[in-house]
Amino acid sequence: MSRIQLALNVDDLEESIAFYSTLFGVEPAKTKPGYANFAVAEPPLKLVLVENAGQGGTINHLGVEVEDTTAVDAEQVRLQAAGFASVDERATTCCYAKQDKFWVENAPNGERWEVYTVLADSETFNAAEAGEKSGEATCCGTAAEVGPASDAAPAPVAAGCC
Protein backbone atom coordinates (compact mmCIF):
# COMPACT_ATOMS: atom_id res chain seq x y z
CA MET A 1 0.00 0.00 0.00
CA SER A 2 1.31 3.43 -0.97
CA ARG A 3 -0.31 6.77 -0.27
CA ILE A 4 0.53 10.43 -0.58
CA GLN A 5 1.42 12.28 2.61
CA LEU A 6 0.48 15.90 3.09
CA ALA A 7 1.95 17.53 6.21
CA LEU A 8 0.33 20.86 7.07
CA ASN A 9 1.32 23.53 9.55
CA VAL A 10 -1.70 24.50 11.67
CA ASP A 11 -2.26 27.30 14.17
CA ASP A 12 -4.73 25.42 16.40
CA LEU A 13 -4.38 21.64 16.50
CA GLU A 14 -7.74 20.87 18.17
CA GLU A 15 -9.67 23.07 15.74
CA SER A 16 -7.83 21.46 12.81
CA ILE A 17 -8.47 17.93 14.10
CA ALA A 18 -12.20 18.71 14.30
CA PHE A 19 -12.22 20.13 10.76
CA TYR A 20 -10.29 17.29 9.11
CA SER A 21 -12.19 14.61 11.05
CA THR A 22 -15.39 15.97 9.53
CA LEU A 23 -13.90 16.58 6.08
CA PHE A 24 -12.54 13.03 5.69
CA GLY A 25 -15.02 11.22 7.97
CA VAL A 26 -12.29 9.64 10.15
CA GLU A 27 -10.68 10.36 13.49
CA PRO A 28 -6.90 10.77 13.76
CA ALA A 29 -4.87 7.56 13.79
CA LYS A 30 -2.40 9.18 16.20
CA THR A 31 -2.42 12.31 18.36
CA LYS A 32 0.42 13.67 20.46
CA PRO A 33 1.20 17.15 21.81
CA GLY A 34 1.31 19.49 18.80
CA TYR A 35 0.84 16.62 16.34
CA ALA A 36 -1.87 14.50 14.73
CA ASN A 37 -2.03 12.20 11.74
CA PHE A 38 -4.91 10.71 9.82
CA ALA A 39 -4.78 7.49 7.80
CA VAL A 40 -7.49 8.21 5.24
CA ALA A 41 -8.55 5.17 3.18
CA GLU A 42 -10.44 7.05 0.47
CA PRO A 43 -8.75 8.93 -1.06
CA PRO A 44 -5.54 7.17 0.05
CA LEU A 45 -3.90 9.91 2.12
CA LYS A 46 -1.71 10.29 5.19
CA LEU A 47 -2.63 13.73 6.51
CA VAL A 48 -0.21 15.08 9.13
CA LEU A 49 -0.97 18.17 11.20
CA VAL A 50 1.94 19.94 12.89
CA GLU A 51 1.02 22.73 15.29
CA ASN A 52 3.16 25.67 14.26
CA ALA A 53 1.61 28.96 15.43
CA GLY A 54 1.76 31.70 12.84
CA GLN A 55 2.38 29.24 9.99
CA GLY A 56 -1.15 27.80 9.76
CA GLY A 57 -2.35 26.94 6.28
CA THR A 58 1.11 26.32 4.86
CA ILE A 59 2.65 23.07 3.70
CA ASN A 60 5.18 21.63 6.12
CA HIS A 61 6.37 18.95 3.69
CA LEU A 62 5.16 16.32 1.23
CA GLY A 63 5.76 12.61 1.13
CA VAL A 64 4.96 9.15 -0.11
CA GLU A 65 4.41 6.44 2.49
CA VAL A 66 5.35 3.00 1.17
CA GLU A 67 4.87 -0.47 2.57
CA ASP A 68 8.41 -1.40 3.65
CA THR A 69 12.13 -0.62 3.50
CA THR A 70 12.49 -2.62 0.27
CA ALA A 71 10.08 -0.18 -1.39
CA VAL A 72 12.00 2.81 0.07
CA ASP A 73 15.24 1.38 -1.37
CA ALA A 74 13.68 0.68 -4.79
CA GLU A 75 12.33 4.24 -5.06
CA GLN A 76 15.65 5.73 -4.01
CA VAL A 77 17.55 3.73 -6.63
CA ARG A 78 15.00 4.66 -9.31
CA LEU A 79 15.15 8.37 -8.49
CA GLN A 80 18.95 8.44 -8.22
CA ALA A 81 19.15 6.87 -11.68
CA ALA A 82 17.06 9.83 -12.89
CA GLY A 83 19.59 12.24 -11.33
CA PHE A 84 17.61 13.22 -8.23
CA ALA A 85 19.65 14.13 -5.15
CA SER A 86 18.57 12.59 -1.87
CA VAL A 87 19.36 12.51 1.83
CA ASP A 88 19.14 9.04 3.35
CA GLU A 89 17.79 8.49 6.87
CA ARG A 90 17.53 5.01 8.33
CA ALA A 91 16.11 3.91 11.68
CA THR A 92 15.39 7.54 12.54
CA THR A 93 12.71 8.83 14.88
CA CYS A 94 10.32 11.34 13.40
CA CYS A 95 6.74 12.41 14.13
CA TYR A 96 6.38 9.83 16.88
CA ALA A 97 7.51 6.98 14.63
CA LYS A 98 10.71 5.06 13.88
CA GLN A 99 11.23 5.27 10.12
CA ASP A 100 13.41 4.33 7.18
CA LYS A 101 13.28 7.11 4.60
CA PHE A 102 15.01 9.45 2.23
CA TRP A 103 14.31 13.04 1.18
CA VAL A 104 14.25 14.10 -2.48
CA GLU A 105 16.06 17.43 -2.48
CA ASN A 106 16.00 18.94 -5.96
CA ALA A 107 12.33 19.64 -6.73
CA PRO A 108 12.01 22.60 -9.11
CA ASN A 109 10.20 24.84 -6.60
CA GLY A 110 12.30 23.93 -3.57
CA GLU A 111 9.75 21.71 -1.88
CA ARG A 112 11.07 18.60 -0.16
CA TRP A 113 9.49 15.19 -0.60
CA GLU A 114 10.14 12.24 1.66
CA VAL A 115 9.69 8.59 0.72
CA TYR A 116 9.33 6.58 3.90
CA THR A 117 8.04 3.56 5.76
CA VAL A 118 7.06 3.39 9.40
CA LEU A 119 8.96 0.70 11.32
CA ALA A 120 7.36 1.24 14.75
CA ASP A 121 5.63 3.82 16.92
CA SER A 122 7.70 6.08 19.18
CA GLU A 123 6.88 8.10 22.27
CA THR A 124 9.26 10.86 21.13
CA PHE A 125 8.73 13.35 18.31
CA ASN A 126 12.18 13.37 16.74
CA ALA A 127 15.67 11.86 16.75
CA ALA A 128 17.10 14.37 19.22
CA GLU A 129 14.35 13.66 21.78
CA ALA A 130 14.93 9.92 21.28
CA GLY A 131 18.63 10.36 22.09
CA GLU A 132 19.71 9.45 18.55
CA LYS A 133 22.79 11.03 17.04
CA SER A 134 21.61 13.97 14.95
CA GLY A 135 23.15 14.78 11.57
CA GLU A 136 22.55 17.74 9.26
CA ALA A 137 18.98 16.76 8.40
CA THR A 138 16.25 18.08 10.62
CA CYS A 139 12.64 17.36 11.31
CA CYS A 140 9.59 17.81 9.09
CA GLY A 141 10.70 19.36 5.88
CA THR A 142 13.37 21.77 7.10
CA ALA A 143 16.70 22.16 5.38
CA ALA A 144 19.23 19.36 5.18
CA GLU A 145 22.64 19.10 3.61
CA VAL A 146 22.38 17.46 0.21
CA GLY A 147 24.97 15.32 -1.47
CA PRO A 148 25.20 14.76 -5.21
CA ALA A 149 23.13 12.04 -6.83
CA SER A 150 25.05 8.89 -7.64
CA ASP A 151 24.49 5.31 -8.71
CA ALA A 152 25.58 4.07 -5.31
CA ALA A 153 23.31 4.31 -2.27
CA PRO A 154 24.15 7.41 -0.21
CA ALA A 155 25.67 7.19 3.22
CA PRO A 156 23.05 7.24 5.97
CA VAL A 157 22.39 10.53 7.73
CA ALA A 158 20.99 10.09 11.23
CA ALA A 159 18.13 12.48 12.00
CA GLY A 160 14.96 13.55 10.32
CA CYS A 161 11.26 13.55 10.74
CA CYS A 162 7.74 12.78 9.65
CSV table of C-alpha atoms in Angstrom, one decimal:
chain,number,residue,atom,x,y,z
A,1,MET,CA,0.0,0.0,0.0
A,2,SER,CA,1.3,3.4,-1.0
A,3,ARG,CA,-0.3,6.8,-0.3
A,4,ILE,CA,0.5,10.4,-0.6
A,5,GLN,CA,1.4,12.3,2.6
A,6,LEU,CA,0.5,15.9,3.1
A,7,ALA,CA,1.9,17.5,6.2
A,8,LEU,CA,0.3,20.9,7.1
A,9,ASN,CA,1.3,23.5,9.6
A,10,VAL,CA,-1.7,24.5,11.7
A,11,ASP,CA,-2.3,27.3,14.2
A,12,ASP,CA,-4.7,25.4,16.4
A,13,LEU,CA,-4.4,21.6,16.5
A,14,GLU,CA,-7.7,20.9,18.2
A,15,GLU,CA,-9.7,23.1,15.7
A,16,SER,CA,-7.8,21.5,12.8
A,17,ILE,CA,-8.5,17.9,14.1
A,18,ALA,CA,-12.2,18.7,14.3
A,19,PHE,CA,-12.2,20.1,10.8
A,20,TYR,CA,-10.3,17.3,9.1
A,21,SER,CA,-12.2,14.6,11.1
A,22,THR,CA,-15.4,16.0,9.5
A,23,LEU,CA,-13.9,16.6,6.1
A,24,PHE,CA,-12.5,13.0,5.7
A,25,GLY,CA,-15.0,11.2,8.0
A,26,VAL,CA,-12.3,9.6,10.1
A,27,GLU,CA,-10.7,10.4,13.5
A,28,PRO,CA,-6.9,10.8,13.8
A,29,ALA,CA,-4.9,7.6,13.8
A,30,LYS,CA,-2.4,9.2,16.2
A,31,THR,CA,-2.4,12.3,18.4
A,32,LYS,CA,0.4,13.7,20.5
A,33,PRO,CA,1.2,17.2,21.8
A,34,GLY,CA,1.3,19.5,18.8
A,35,TYR,CA,0.8,16.6,16.3
A,36,ALA,CA,-1.9,14.5,14.7
A,37,ASN,CA,-2.0,12.2,11.7
A,38,PHE,CA,-4.9,10.7,9.8
A,39,ALA,CA,-4.8,7.5,7.8
A,40,VAL,CA,-7.5,8.2,5.2
A,41,ALA,CA,-8.5,5.2,3.2
A,42,GLU,CA,-10.4,7.1,0.5
A,43,PRO,CA,-8.7,8.9,-1.1
A,44,PRO,CA,-5.5,7.2,0.0
A,45,LEU,CA,-3.9,9.9,2.1
A,46,LYS,CA,-1.7,10.3,5.2
A,47,LEU,CA,-2.6,13.7,6.5
A,48,VAL,CA,-0.2,15.1,9.1
A,49,LEU,CA,-1.0,18.2,11.2
A,50,VAL,CA,1.9,19.9,12.9
A,51,GLU,CA,1.0,22.7,15.3
A,52,ASN,CA,3.2,25.7,14.3
A,53,ALA,CA,1.6,29.0,15.4
A,54,GLY,CA,1.8,31.7,12.8
A,55,GLN,CA,2.4,29.2,10.0
A,56,GLY,CA,-1.2,27.8,9.8
A,57,GLY,CA,-2.3,26.9,6.3
A,58,THR,CA,1.1,26.3,4.9
A,59,ILE,CA,2.6,23.1,3.7
A,60,ASN,CA,5.2,21.6,6.1
A,61,HIS,CA,6.4,19.0,3.7
A,62,LEU,CA,5.2,16.3,1.2
A,63,GLY,CA,5.8,12.6,1.1
A,64,VAL,CA,5.0,9.2,-0.1
A,65,GLU,CA,4.4,6.4,2.5
A,66,VAL,CA,5.3,3.0,1.2
A,67,GLU,CA,4.9,-0.5,2.6
A,68,ASP,CA,8.4,-1.4,3.7
A,69,THR,CA,12.1,-0.6,3.5
A,70,THR,CA,12.5,-2.6,0.3
A,71,ALA,CA,10.1,-0.2,-1.4
A,72,VAL,CA,12.0,2.8,0.1
A,73,ASP,CA,15.2,1.4,-1.4
A,74,ALA,CA,13.7,0.7,-4.8
A,75,GLU,CA,12.3,4.2,-5.1
A,76,GLN,CA,15.7,5.7,-4.0
A,77,VAL,CA,17.6,3.7,-6.6
A,78,ARG,CA,15.0,4.7,-9.3
A,79,LEU,CA,15.2,8.4,-8.5
A,80,GLN,CA,18.9,8.4,-8.2
A,81,ALA,CA,19.1,6.9,-11.7
A,82,ALA,CA,17.1,9.8,-12.9
A,83,GLY,CA,19.6,12.2,-11.3
A,84,PHE,CA,17.6,13.2,-8.2
A,85,ALA,CA,19.6,14.1,-5.2
A,86,SER,CA,18.6,12.6,-1.9
A,87,VAL,CA,19.4,12.5,1.8
A,88,ASP,CA,19.1,9.0,3.3
A,89,GLU,CA,17.8,8.5,6.9
A,90,ARG,CA,17.5,5.0,8.3
A,91,ALA,CA,16.1,3.9,11.7
A,92,THR,CA,15.4,7.5,12.5
A,93,THR,CA,12.7,8.8,14.9
A,94,CYS,CA,10.3,11.3,13.4
A,95,CYS,CA,6.7,12.4,14.1
A,96,TYR,CA,6.4,9.8,16.9
A,97,ALA,CA,7.5,7.0,14.6
A,98,LYS,CA,10.7,5.1,13.9
A,99,GLN,CA,11.2,5.3,10.1
A,100,ASP,CA,13.4,4.3,7.2
A,101,LYS,CA,13.3,7.1,4.6
A,102,PHE,CA,15.0,9.5,2.2
A,103,TRP,CA,14.3,13.0,1.2
A,104,VAL,CA,14.2,14.1,-2.5
A,105,GLU,CA,16.1,17.4,-2.5
A,106,ASN,CA,16.0,18.9,-6.0
A,107,ALA,CA,12.3,19.6,-6.7
A,108,PRO,CA,12.0,22.6,-9.1
A,109,ASN,CA,10.2,24.8,-6.6
A,110,GLY,CA,12.3,23.9,-3.6
A,111,GLU,CA,9.7,21.7,-1.9
A,112,ARG,CA,11.1,18.6,-0.2
A,113,TRP,CA,9.5,15.2,-0.6
A,114,GLU,CA,10.1,12.2,1.7
A,115,VAL,CA,9.7,8.6,0.7
A,116,TYR,CA,9.3,6.6,3.9
A,117,THR,CA,8.0,3.6,5.8
A,118,VAL,CA,7.1,3.4,9.4
A,119,LEU,CA,9.0,0.7,11.3
A,120,ALA,CA,7.4,1.2,14.8
A,121,ASP,CA,5.6,3.8,16.9
A,122,SER,CA,7.7,6.1,19.2
A,123,GLU,CA,6.9,8.1,22.3
A,124,THR,CA,9.3,10.9,21.1
A,125,PHE,CA,8.7,13.4,18.3
A,126,ASN,CA,12.2,13.4,16.7
A,127,ALA,CA,15.7,11.9,16.7
A,128,ALA,CA,17.1,14.4,19.2
A,129,GLU,CA,14.3,13.7,21.8
A,130,ALA,CA,14.9,9.9,21.3
A,131,GLY,CA,18.6,10.4,22.1
A,132,GLU,CA,19.7,9.4,18.6
A,133,LYS,CA,22.8,11.0,17.0
A,134,SER,CA,21.6,14.0,14.9
A,135,GLY,CA,23.1,14.8,11.6
A,136,GLU,CA,22.5,17.7,9.3
A,137,ALA,CA,19.0,16.8,8.4
A,138,THR,CA,16.3,18.1,10.6
A,139,CYS,CA,12.6,17.4,11.3
A,140,CYS,CA,9.6,17.8,9.1
A,141,GLY,CA,10.7,19.4,5.9
A,142,THR,CA,13.4,21.8,7.1
A,143,ALA,CA,16.7,22.2,5.4
A,144,ALA,CA,19.2,19.4,5.2
A,145,GLU,CA,22.6,19.1,3.6
A,146,VAL,CA,22.4,17.5,0.2
A,147,GLY,CA,25.0,15.3,-1.5
A,148,PRO,CA,25.2,14.8,-5.2
A,149,ALA,CA,23.1,12.0,-6.8
A,150,SER,CA,25.0,8.9,-7.6
A,151,ASP,CA,24.5,5.3,-8.7
A,152,ALA,CA,25.6,4.1,-5.3
A,153,ALA,CA,23.3,4.3,-2.3
A,154,PRO,CA,24.2,7.4,-0.2
A,155,ALA,CA,25.7,7.2,3.2
A,156,PRO,CA,23.1,7.2,6.0
A,157,VAL,CA,22.4,10.5,7.7
A,158,ALA,CA,21.0,10.1,11.2
A,159,ALA,CA,18.1,12.5,12.0
A,160,GLY,CA,15.0,13.6,10.3
A,161,CYS,CA,11.3,13.5,10.7
A,162,CYS,CA,7.7,12.8,9.6
